[in-house]
CSV table of C-alpha atoms in Angstrom, one decimal:
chain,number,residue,atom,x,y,z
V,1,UNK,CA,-15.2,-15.3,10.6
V,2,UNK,CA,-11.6,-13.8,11.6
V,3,UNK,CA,-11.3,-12.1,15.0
V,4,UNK,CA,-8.3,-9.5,15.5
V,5,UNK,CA,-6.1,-12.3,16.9
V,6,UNK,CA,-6.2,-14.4,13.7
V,7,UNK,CA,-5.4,-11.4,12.2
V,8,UNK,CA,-2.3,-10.6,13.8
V,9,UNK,CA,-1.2,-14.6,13.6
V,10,UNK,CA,-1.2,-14.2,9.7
V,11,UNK,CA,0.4,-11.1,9.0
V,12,UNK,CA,2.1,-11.1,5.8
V,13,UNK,CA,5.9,-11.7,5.5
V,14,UNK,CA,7.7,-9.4,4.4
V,15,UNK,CA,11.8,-9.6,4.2
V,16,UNK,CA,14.9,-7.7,2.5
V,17,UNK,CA,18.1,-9.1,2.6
V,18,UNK,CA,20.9,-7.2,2.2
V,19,UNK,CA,24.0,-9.2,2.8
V,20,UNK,CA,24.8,-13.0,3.9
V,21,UNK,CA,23.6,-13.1,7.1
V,22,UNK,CA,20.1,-11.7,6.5
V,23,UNK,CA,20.3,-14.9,4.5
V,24,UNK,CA,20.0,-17.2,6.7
V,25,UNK,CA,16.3,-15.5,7.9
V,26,UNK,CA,15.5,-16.0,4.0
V,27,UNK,CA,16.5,-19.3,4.3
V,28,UNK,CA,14.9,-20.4,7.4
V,29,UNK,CA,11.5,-18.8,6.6
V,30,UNK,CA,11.7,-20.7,2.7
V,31,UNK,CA,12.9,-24.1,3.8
V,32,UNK,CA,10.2,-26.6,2.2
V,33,UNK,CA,8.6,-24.2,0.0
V,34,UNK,CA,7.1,-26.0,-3.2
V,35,UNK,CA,7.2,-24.3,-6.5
V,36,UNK,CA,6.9,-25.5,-10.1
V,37,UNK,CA,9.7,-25.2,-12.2
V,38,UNK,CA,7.9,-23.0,-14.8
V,39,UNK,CA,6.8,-20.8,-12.1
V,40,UNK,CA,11.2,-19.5,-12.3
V,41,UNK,CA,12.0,-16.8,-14.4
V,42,UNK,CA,15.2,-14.0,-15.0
V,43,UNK,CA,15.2,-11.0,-16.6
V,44,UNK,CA,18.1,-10.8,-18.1
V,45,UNK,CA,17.5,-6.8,-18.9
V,46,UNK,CA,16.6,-6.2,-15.6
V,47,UNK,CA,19.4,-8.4,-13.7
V,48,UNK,CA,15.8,-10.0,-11.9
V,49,UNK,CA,15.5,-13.4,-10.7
V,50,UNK,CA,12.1,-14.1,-9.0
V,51,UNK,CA,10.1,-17.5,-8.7
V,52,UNK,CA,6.6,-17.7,-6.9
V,53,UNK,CA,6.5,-20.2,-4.3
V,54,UNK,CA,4.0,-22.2,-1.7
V,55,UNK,CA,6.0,-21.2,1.8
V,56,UNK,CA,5.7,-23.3,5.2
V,57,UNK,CA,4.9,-21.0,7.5
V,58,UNK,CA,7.5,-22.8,9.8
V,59,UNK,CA,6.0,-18.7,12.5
V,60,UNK,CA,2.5,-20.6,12.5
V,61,UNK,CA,3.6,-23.6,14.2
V,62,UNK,CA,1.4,-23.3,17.4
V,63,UNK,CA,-1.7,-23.4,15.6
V,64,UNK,CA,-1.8,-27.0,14.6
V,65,UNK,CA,-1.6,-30.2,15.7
V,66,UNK,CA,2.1,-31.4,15.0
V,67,UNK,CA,1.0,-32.9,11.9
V,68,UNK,CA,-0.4,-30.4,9.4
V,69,UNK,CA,0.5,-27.0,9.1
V,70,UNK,CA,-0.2,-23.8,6.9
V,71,UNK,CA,0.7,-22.4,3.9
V,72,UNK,CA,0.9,-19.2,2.3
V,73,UNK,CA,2.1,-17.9,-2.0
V,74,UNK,CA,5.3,-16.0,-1.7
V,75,UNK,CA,7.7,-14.6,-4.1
V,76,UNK,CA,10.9,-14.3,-3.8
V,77,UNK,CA,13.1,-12.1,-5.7
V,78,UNK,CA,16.8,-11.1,-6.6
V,79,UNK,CA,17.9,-8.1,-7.9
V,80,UNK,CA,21.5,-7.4,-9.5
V,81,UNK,CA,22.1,-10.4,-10.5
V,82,UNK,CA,24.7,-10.8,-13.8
V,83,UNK,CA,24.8,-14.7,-14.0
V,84,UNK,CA,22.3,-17.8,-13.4
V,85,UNK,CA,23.1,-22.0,-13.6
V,86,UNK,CA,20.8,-24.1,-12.8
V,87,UNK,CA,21.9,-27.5,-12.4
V,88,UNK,CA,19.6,-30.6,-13.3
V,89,UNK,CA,16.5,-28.3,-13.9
V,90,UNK,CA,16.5,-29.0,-17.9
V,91,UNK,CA,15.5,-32.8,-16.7
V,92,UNK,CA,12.3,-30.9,-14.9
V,93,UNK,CA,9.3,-29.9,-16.7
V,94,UNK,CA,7.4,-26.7,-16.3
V,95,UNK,CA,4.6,-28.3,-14.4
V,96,UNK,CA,7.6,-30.1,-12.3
V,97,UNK,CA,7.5,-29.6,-8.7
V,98,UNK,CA,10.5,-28.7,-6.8
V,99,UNK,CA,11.1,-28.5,-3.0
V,100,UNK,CA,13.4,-25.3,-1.7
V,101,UNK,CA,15.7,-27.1,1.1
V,102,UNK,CA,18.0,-24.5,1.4
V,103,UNK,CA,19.6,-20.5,0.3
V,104,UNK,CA,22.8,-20.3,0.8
V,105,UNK,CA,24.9,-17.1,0.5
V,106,UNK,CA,28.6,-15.7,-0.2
V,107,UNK,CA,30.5,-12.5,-0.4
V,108,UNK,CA,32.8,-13.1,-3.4
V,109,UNK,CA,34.1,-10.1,-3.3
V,110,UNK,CA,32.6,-6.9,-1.7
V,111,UNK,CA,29.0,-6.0,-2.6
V,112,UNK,CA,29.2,-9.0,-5.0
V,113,UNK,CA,27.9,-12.5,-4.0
V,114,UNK,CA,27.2,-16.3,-4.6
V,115,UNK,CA,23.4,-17.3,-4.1
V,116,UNK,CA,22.5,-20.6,-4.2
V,117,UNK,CA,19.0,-22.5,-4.2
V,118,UNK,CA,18.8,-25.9,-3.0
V,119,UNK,CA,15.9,-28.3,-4.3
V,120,UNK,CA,15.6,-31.9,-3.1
V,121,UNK,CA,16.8,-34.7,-5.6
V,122,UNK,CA,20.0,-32.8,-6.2
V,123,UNK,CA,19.0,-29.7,-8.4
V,124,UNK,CA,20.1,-26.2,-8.0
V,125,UNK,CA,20.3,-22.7,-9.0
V,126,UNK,CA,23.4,-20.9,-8.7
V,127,UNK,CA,23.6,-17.1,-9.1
V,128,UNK,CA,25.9,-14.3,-9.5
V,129,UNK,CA,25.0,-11.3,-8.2
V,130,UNK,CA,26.4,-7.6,-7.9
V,131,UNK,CA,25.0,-7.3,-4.6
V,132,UNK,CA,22.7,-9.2,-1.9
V,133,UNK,CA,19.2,-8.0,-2.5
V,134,UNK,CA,16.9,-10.5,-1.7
V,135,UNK,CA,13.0,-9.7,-1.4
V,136,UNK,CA,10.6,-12.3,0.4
V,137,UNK,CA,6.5,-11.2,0.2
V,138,UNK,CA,4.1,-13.6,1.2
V,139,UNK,CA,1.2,-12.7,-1.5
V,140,UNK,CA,-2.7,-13.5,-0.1
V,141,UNK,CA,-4.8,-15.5,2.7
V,142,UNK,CA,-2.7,-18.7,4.2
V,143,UNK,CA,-4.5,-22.3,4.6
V,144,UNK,CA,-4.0,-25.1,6.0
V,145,UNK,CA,-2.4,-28.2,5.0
V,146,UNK,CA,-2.3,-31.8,5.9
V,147,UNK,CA,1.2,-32.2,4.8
V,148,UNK,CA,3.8,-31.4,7.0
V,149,UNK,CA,7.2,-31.0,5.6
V,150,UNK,CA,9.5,-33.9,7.2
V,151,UNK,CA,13.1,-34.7,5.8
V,152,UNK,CA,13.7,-37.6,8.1
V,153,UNK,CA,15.9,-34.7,10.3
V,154,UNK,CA,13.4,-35.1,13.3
V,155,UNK,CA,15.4,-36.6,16.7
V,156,UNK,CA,12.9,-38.7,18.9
């Protein structure tokens, strides 16, 4: 049984970024979200990139031990967008799992922008975009995970 305060402790995210600075939140709130590669998909039609994701909740932090950690579905999506490369995914198959390490952003020139999607082992998605329009919505319950994301960036 939930009491109010779990409730409030799991609120669902909810983001919209609209230029490269809201970015970085996007970023931050993504890093070391897993996703399989078939779970990526544009419409070309309606200039929508979206992917459906496992997100960190790097915001619940406190409530575990410093080993495990929680997790929540998310999808993220990107409207306007008039171009997509991804490099190395074609080596990746749908059931493939990636690992978001980093969003990246950049005014090309005024609304239009640069995305780009980081994924450990050296893949990426590169997008053009009209516009930064970025949606983040954490879809469902959370639970927890045994697994905490570690890079090998933690200082003793």
């Amino acid at each position: 049984m939930q009491n109010d305060d779990d409730e409030s402790r799991f609120r669902l995210l909810k983001l919209h970024a609209i230029d490269a600075e809201d970015l970085k939140t996007v970023a931050a709130t993504t890093h070391a979200s897993v996703l399989k590669r078939g779970d990526i998909a544009f419409d070309r039609g309606r200039r929508r990139f979206a992917l459906m994701m496992k997100r960190f909740r790097w915001e619940n932090d406190d409530l575990v031990d410093g080993v495990g950690g929680v997790r929540i579905h998310c999808g993220l999506q990107i409207n306007d967008v008039t171009g997509v490369q991804a490099i190395g995914l074609d080596r990746v198959t749908p059931e493939g799992t990636l690992e978001l390490l980093n969003i990246d952003g950049e005014v090309t020139d005024s609304p239009a922008a640069q995305i780009t999607m980081n994924f450990a082992g050296g893949y990426a998605i590169r997008l053009q975009t009209g516009c930064v329009d970025v949606l983040v919505d954490d879809i469902g319950r959370p639970w927890y995970t045994p697994n905490r994301p570690d890079h090998g960036t933690d200082q003793d």
